[in-house]
Coordinates of N, CA, C and O and ligand atoms in Angstrom, one line a residue:
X1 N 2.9 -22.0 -2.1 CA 3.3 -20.8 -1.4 C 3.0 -19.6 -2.3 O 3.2 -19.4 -3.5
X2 N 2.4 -18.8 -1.5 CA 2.2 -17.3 -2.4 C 2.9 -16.1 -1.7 O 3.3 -16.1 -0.6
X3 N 2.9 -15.2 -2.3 CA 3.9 -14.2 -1.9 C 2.3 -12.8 -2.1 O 1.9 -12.4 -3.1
X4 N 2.0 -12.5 -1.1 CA 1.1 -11.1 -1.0 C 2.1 -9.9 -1.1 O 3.1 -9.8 -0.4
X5 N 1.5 -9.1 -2.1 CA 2.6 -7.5 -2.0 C 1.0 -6.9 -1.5 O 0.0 -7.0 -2.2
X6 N 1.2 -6.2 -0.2 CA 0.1 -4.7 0.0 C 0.9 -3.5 0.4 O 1.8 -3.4 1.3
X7 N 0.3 -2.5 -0.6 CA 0.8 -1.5 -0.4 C -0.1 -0.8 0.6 O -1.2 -1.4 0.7
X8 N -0.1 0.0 1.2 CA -1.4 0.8 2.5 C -0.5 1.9 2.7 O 0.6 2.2 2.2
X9 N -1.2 2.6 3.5 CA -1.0 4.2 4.0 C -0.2 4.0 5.7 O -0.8 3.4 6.6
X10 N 1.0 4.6 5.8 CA 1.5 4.6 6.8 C 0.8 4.9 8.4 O 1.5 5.1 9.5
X11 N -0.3 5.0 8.4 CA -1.3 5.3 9.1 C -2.3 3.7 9.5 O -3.0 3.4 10.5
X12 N -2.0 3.1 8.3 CA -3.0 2.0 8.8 C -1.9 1.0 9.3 O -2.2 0.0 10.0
X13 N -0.5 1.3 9.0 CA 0.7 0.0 8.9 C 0.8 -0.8 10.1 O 1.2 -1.9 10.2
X14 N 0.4 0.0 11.0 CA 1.4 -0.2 12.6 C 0.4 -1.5 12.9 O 0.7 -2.6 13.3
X15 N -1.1 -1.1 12.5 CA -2.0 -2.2 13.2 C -2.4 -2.9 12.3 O -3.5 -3.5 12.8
X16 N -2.3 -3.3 11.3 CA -2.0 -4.2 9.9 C -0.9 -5.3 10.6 O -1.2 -6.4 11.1
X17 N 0.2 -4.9 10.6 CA 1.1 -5.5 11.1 C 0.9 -6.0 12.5 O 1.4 -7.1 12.7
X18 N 0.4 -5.5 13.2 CA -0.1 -6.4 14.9 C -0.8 -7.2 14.8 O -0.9 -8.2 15.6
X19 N -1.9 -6.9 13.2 CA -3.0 -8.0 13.5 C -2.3 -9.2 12.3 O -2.6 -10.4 12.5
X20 N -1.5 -9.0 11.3 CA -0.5 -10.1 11.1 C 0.0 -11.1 11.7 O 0.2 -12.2 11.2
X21 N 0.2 -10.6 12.9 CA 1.4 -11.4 13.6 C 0.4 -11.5 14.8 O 0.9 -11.8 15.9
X22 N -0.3 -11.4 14.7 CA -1.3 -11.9 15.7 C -2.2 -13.0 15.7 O -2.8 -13.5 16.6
X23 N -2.0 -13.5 13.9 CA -2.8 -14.3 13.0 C -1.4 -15.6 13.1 O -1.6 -16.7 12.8
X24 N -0.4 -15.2 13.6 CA 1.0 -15.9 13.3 C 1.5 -16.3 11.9 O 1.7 -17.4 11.3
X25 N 1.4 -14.9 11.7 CA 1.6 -14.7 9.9 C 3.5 -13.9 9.7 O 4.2 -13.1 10.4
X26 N 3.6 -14.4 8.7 CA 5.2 -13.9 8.4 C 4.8 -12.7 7.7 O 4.0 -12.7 6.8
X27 N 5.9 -11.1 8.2 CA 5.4 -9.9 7.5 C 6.8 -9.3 7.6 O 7.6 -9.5 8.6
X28 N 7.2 -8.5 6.4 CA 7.9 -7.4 6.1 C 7.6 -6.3 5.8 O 6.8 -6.2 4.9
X29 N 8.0 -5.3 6.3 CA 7.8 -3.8 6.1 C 8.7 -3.8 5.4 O 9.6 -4.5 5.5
X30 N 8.6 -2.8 4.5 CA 9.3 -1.8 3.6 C 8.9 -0.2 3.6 O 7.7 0.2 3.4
X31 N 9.8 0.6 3.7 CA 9.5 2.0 3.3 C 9.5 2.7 1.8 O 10.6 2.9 1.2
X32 N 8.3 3.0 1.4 CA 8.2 2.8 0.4 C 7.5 4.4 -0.3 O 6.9 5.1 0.5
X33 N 7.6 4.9 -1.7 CA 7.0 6.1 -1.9 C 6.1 6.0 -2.9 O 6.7 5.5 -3.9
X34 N 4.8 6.5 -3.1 CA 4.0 6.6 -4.1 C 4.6 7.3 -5.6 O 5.2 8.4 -5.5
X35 N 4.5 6.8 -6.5 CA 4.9 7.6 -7.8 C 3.8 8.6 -7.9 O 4.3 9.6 -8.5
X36 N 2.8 8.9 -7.6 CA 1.8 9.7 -8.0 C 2.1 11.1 -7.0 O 2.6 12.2 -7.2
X37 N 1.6 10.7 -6.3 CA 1.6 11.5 -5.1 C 3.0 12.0 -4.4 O 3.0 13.1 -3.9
X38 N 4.3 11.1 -4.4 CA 5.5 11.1 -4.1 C 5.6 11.4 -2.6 O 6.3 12.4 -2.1
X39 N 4.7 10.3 -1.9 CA 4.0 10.9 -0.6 C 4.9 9.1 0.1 O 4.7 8.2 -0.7
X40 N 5.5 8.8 1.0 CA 5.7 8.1 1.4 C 4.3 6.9 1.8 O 3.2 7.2 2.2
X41 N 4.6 5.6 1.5 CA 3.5 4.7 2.1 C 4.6 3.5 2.8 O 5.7 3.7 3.2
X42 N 3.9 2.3 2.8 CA 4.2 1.4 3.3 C 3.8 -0.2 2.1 O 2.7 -0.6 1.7
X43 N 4.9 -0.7 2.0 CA 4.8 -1.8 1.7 C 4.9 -3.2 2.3 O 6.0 -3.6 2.6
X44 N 3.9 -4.1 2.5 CA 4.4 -5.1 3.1 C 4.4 -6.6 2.2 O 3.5 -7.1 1.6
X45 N 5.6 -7.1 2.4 CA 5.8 -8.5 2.2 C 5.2 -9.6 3.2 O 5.6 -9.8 4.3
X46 N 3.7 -10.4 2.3 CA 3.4 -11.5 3.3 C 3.6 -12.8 2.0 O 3.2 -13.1 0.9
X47 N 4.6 -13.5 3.1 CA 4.5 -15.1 2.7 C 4.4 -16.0 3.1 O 5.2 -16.4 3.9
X48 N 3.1 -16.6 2.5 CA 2.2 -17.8 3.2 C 1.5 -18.4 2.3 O 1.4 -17.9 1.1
X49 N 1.0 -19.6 2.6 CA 0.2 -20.9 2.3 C -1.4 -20.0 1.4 O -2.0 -19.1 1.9
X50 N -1.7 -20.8 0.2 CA -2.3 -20.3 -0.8 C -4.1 -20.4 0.6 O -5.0 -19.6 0.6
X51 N -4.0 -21.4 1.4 CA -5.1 -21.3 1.8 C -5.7 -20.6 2.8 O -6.8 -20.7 3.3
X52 N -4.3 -19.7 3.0 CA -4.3 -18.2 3.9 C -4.5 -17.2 3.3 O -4.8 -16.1 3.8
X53 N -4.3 -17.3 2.0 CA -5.2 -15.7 1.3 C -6.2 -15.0 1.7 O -6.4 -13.8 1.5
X54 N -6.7 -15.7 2.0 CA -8.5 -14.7 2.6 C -8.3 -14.5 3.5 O -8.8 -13.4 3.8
X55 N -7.8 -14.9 4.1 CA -7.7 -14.3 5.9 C -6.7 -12.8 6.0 O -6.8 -11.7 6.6
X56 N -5.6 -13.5 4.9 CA -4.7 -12.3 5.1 C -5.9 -11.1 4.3 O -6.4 -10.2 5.0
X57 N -6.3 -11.3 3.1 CA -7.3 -10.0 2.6 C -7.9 -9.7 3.7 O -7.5 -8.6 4.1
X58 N -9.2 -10.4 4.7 CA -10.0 -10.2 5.0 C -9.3 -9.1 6.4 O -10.1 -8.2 6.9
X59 N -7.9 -9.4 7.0 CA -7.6 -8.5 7.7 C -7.0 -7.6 7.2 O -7.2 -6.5 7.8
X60 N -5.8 -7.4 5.9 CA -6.4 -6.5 5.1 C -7.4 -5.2 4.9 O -7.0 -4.1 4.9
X61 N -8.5 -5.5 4.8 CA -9.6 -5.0 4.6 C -10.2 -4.7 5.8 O -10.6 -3.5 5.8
X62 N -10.5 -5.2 6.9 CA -10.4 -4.5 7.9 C -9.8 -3.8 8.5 O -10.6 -2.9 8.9
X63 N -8.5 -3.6 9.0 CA -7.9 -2.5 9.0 C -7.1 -1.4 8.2 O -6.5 -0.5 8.8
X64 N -7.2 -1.6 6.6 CA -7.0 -0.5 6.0 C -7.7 0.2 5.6 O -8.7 -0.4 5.1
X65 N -7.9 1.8 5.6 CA -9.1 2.4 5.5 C -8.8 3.7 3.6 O -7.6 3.8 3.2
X66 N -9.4 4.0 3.2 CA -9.2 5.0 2.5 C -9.0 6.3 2.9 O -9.5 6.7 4.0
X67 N -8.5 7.0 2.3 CA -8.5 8.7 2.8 C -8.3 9.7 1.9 O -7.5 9.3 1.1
X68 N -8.9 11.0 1.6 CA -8.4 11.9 1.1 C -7.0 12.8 1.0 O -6.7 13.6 1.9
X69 N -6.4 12.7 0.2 CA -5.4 13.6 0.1 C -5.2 14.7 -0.5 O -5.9 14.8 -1.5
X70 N -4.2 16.0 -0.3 CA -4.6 17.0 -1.4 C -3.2 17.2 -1.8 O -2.3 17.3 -1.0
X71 N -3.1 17.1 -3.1 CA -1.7 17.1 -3.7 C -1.9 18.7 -4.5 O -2.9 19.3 -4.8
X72 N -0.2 19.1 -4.6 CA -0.5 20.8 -5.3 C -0.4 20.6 -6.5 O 0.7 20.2 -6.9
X73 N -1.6 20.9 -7.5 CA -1.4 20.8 -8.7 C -1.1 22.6 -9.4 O -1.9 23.5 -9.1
X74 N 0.1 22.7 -10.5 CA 1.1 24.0 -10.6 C 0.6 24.3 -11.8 O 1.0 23.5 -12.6
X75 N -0.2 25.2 -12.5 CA -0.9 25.8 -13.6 C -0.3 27.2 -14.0 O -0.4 28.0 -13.1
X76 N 0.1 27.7 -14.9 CA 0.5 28.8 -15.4 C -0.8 29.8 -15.5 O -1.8 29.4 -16.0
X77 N -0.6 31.4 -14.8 CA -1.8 31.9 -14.7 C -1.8 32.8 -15.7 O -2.4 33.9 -15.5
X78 N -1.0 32.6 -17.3 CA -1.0 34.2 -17.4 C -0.8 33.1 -19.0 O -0.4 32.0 -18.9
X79 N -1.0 33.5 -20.1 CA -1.2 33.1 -21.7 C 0.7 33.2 -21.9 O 1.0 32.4 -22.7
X80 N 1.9 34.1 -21.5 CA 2.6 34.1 -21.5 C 3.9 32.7 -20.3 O 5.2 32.6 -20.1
X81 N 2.7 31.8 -19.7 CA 3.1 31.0 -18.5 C 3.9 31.7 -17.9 O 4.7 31.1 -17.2
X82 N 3.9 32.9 -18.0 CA 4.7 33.3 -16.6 C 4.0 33.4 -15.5 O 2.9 34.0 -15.4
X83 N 5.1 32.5 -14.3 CA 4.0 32.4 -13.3 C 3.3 31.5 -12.8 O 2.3 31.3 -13.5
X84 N 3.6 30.7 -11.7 CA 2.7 29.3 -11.4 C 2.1 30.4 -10.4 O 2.5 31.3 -9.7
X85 N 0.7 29.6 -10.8 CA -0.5 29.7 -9.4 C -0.3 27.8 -9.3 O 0.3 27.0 -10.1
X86 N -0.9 27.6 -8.1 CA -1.1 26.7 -7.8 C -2.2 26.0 -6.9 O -2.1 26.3 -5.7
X87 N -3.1 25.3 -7.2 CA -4.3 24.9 -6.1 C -4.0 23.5 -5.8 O -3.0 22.9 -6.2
X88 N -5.2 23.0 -4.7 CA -4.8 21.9 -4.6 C -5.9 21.1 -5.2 O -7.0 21.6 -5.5
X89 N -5.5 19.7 -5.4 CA -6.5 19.0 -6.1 C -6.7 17.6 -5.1 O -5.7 17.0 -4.7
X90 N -8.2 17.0 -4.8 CA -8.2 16.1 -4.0 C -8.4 14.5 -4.6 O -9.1 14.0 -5.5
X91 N -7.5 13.9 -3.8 CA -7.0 12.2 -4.5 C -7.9 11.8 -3.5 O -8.3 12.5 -2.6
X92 N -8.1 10.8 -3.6 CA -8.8 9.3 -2.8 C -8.0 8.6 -2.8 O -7.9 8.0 -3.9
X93 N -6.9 7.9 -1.7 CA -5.7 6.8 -1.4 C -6.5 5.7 -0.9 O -7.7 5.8 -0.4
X94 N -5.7 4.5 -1.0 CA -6.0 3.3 -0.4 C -7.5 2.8 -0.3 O -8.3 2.7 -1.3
X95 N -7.7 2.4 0.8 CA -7.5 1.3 1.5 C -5.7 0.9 1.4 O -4.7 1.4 1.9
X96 N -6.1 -0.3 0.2 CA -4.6 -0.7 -0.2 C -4.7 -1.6 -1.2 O -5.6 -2.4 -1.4
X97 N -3.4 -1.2 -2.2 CA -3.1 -1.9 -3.2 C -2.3 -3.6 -3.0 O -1.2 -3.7 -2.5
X98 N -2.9 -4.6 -3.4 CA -2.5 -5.7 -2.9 C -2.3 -6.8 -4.0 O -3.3 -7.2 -4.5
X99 N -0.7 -7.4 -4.4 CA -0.4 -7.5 -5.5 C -0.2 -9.3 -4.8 O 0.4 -9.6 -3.8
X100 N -0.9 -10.5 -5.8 CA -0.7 -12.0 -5.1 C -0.1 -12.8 -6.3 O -0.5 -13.1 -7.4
X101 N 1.2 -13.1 -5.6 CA 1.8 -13.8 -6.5 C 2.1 -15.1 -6.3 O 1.9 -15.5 -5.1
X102 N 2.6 -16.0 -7.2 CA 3.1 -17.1 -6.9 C 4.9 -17.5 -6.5 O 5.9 -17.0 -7.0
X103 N 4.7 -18.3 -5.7 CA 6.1 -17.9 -5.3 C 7.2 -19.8 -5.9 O 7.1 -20.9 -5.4
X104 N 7.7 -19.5 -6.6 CA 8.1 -20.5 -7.4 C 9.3 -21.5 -6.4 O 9.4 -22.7 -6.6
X105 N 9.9 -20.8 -5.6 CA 10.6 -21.9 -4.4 C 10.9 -21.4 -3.4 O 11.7 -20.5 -3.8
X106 N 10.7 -21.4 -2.0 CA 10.4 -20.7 -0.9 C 12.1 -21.4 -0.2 O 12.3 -22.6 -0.2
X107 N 13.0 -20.6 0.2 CA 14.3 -21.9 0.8 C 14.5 -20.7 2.3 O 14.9 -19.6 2.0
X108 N 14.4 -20.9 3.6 CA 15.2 -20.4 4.5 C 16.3 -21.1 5.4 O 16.0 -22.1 6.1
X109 N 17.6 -20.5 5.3 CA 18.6 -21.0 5.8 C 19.1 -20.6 7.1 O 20.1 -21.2 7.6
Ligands
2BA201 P1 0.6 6.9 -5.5 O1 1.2 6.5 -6.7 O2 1.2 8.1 -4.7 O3 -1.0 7.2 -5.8 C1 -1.8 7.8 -4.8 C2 -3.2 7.9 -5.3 O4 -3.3 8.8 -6.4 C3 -3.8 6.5 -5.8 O5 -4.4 5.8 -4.8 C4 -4.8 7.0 -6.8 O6 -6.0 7.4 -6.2 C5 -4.2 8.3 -7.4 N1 -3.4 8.0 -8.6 C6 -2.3 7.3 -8.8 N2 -1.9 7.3 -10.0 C7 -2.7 8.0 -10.7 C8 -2.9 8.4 -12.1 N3 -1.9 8.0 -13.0 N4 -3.9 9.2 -12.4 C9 -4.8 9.6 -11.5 N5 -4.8 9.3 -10.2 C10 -3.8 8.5 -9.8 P2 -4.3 4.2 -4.8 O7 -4.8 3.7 -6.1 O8 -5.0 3.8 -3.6 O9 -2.7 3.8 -4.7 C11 -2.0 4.0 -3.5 C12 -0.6 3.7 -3.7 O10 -0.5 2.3 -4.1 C13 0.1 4.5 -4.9 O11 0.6 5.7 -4.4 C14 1.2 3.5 -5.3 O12 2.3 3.7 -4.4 C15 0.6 2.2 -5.1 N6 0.0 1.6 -6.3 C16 -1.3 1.7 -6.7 N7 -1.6 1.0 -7.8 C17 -0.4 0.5 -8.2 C18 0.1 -0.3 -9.3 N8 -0.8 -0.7 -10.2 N9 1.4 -0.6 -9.3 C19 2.2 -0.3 -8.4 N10 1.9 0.5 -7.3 C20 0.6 0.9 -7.2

């Protein structure tokens, strides 16, 4: 038994998750927030049979996509820092982060 962690963009979640459970795959959502960005995403818990890994990546990878984001980066404009100017600076998110573990005893009651 392995335990998949994917993190993805709340934008790809809804049909990630349809095509999950459309595979008759076990999935959890969690609401979840980027440290970087401090931009909400989505985490999901899949656990399944080591010889479902590819399938779960391969839909994965089809429905999560990358995207641009612009986060405000806060720079002092003046040799005395008084004063934030601020621009934005552009990130590249996702597809998705996808973390496979091993799952040491699986028990549901
Ligand atoms: P965030 O931490 O909000 O990061 C959003 C995006 O910002 C990242 O996209 C990456 O392009 C950039 N980024 C993150 N940390 C950075 C840093 N220290 N310096 C420069 N750029 C940085 P992704 O790599 O696609 O990650 C998307 C989200 O997946 C992350 O949101 C975080 O919630 C999670 N994640 C990614 N790698 C992780 C890891 N190694 N451990 C735990 N969570 C991770």
């Amino acid at each position: 038994m392995k335990l998949i962690i994917a993190i993805v963009q709340h934008e790809d979640s809804l049909v990630l998750i349809d095509a999950l459970m459309e595979a008759k795959l076990y999935v959890t959502k969690l609401s979840t927030t980027g440290g970087f960005l401090k931009m909400g995403n989505t985490t999901l818990l899949i656990g399944t049979d080591e010889a479902r890994i590819e399938q779960v990546l391969t839909i994965i990878r089809e429905t999560c996509h990358s995207r641009e984001q612009f986060m405000a980066t806060a720079l002092p404009f003046d040799s005395t820092g008084v004063g934030i100017n601020s621009f934005p600076v552009k990130v590249n998110v996702g597809g998705a982060t996808v973390f496979i573990m091993d799952v040491e005893r699986f028990e549901k009651f």
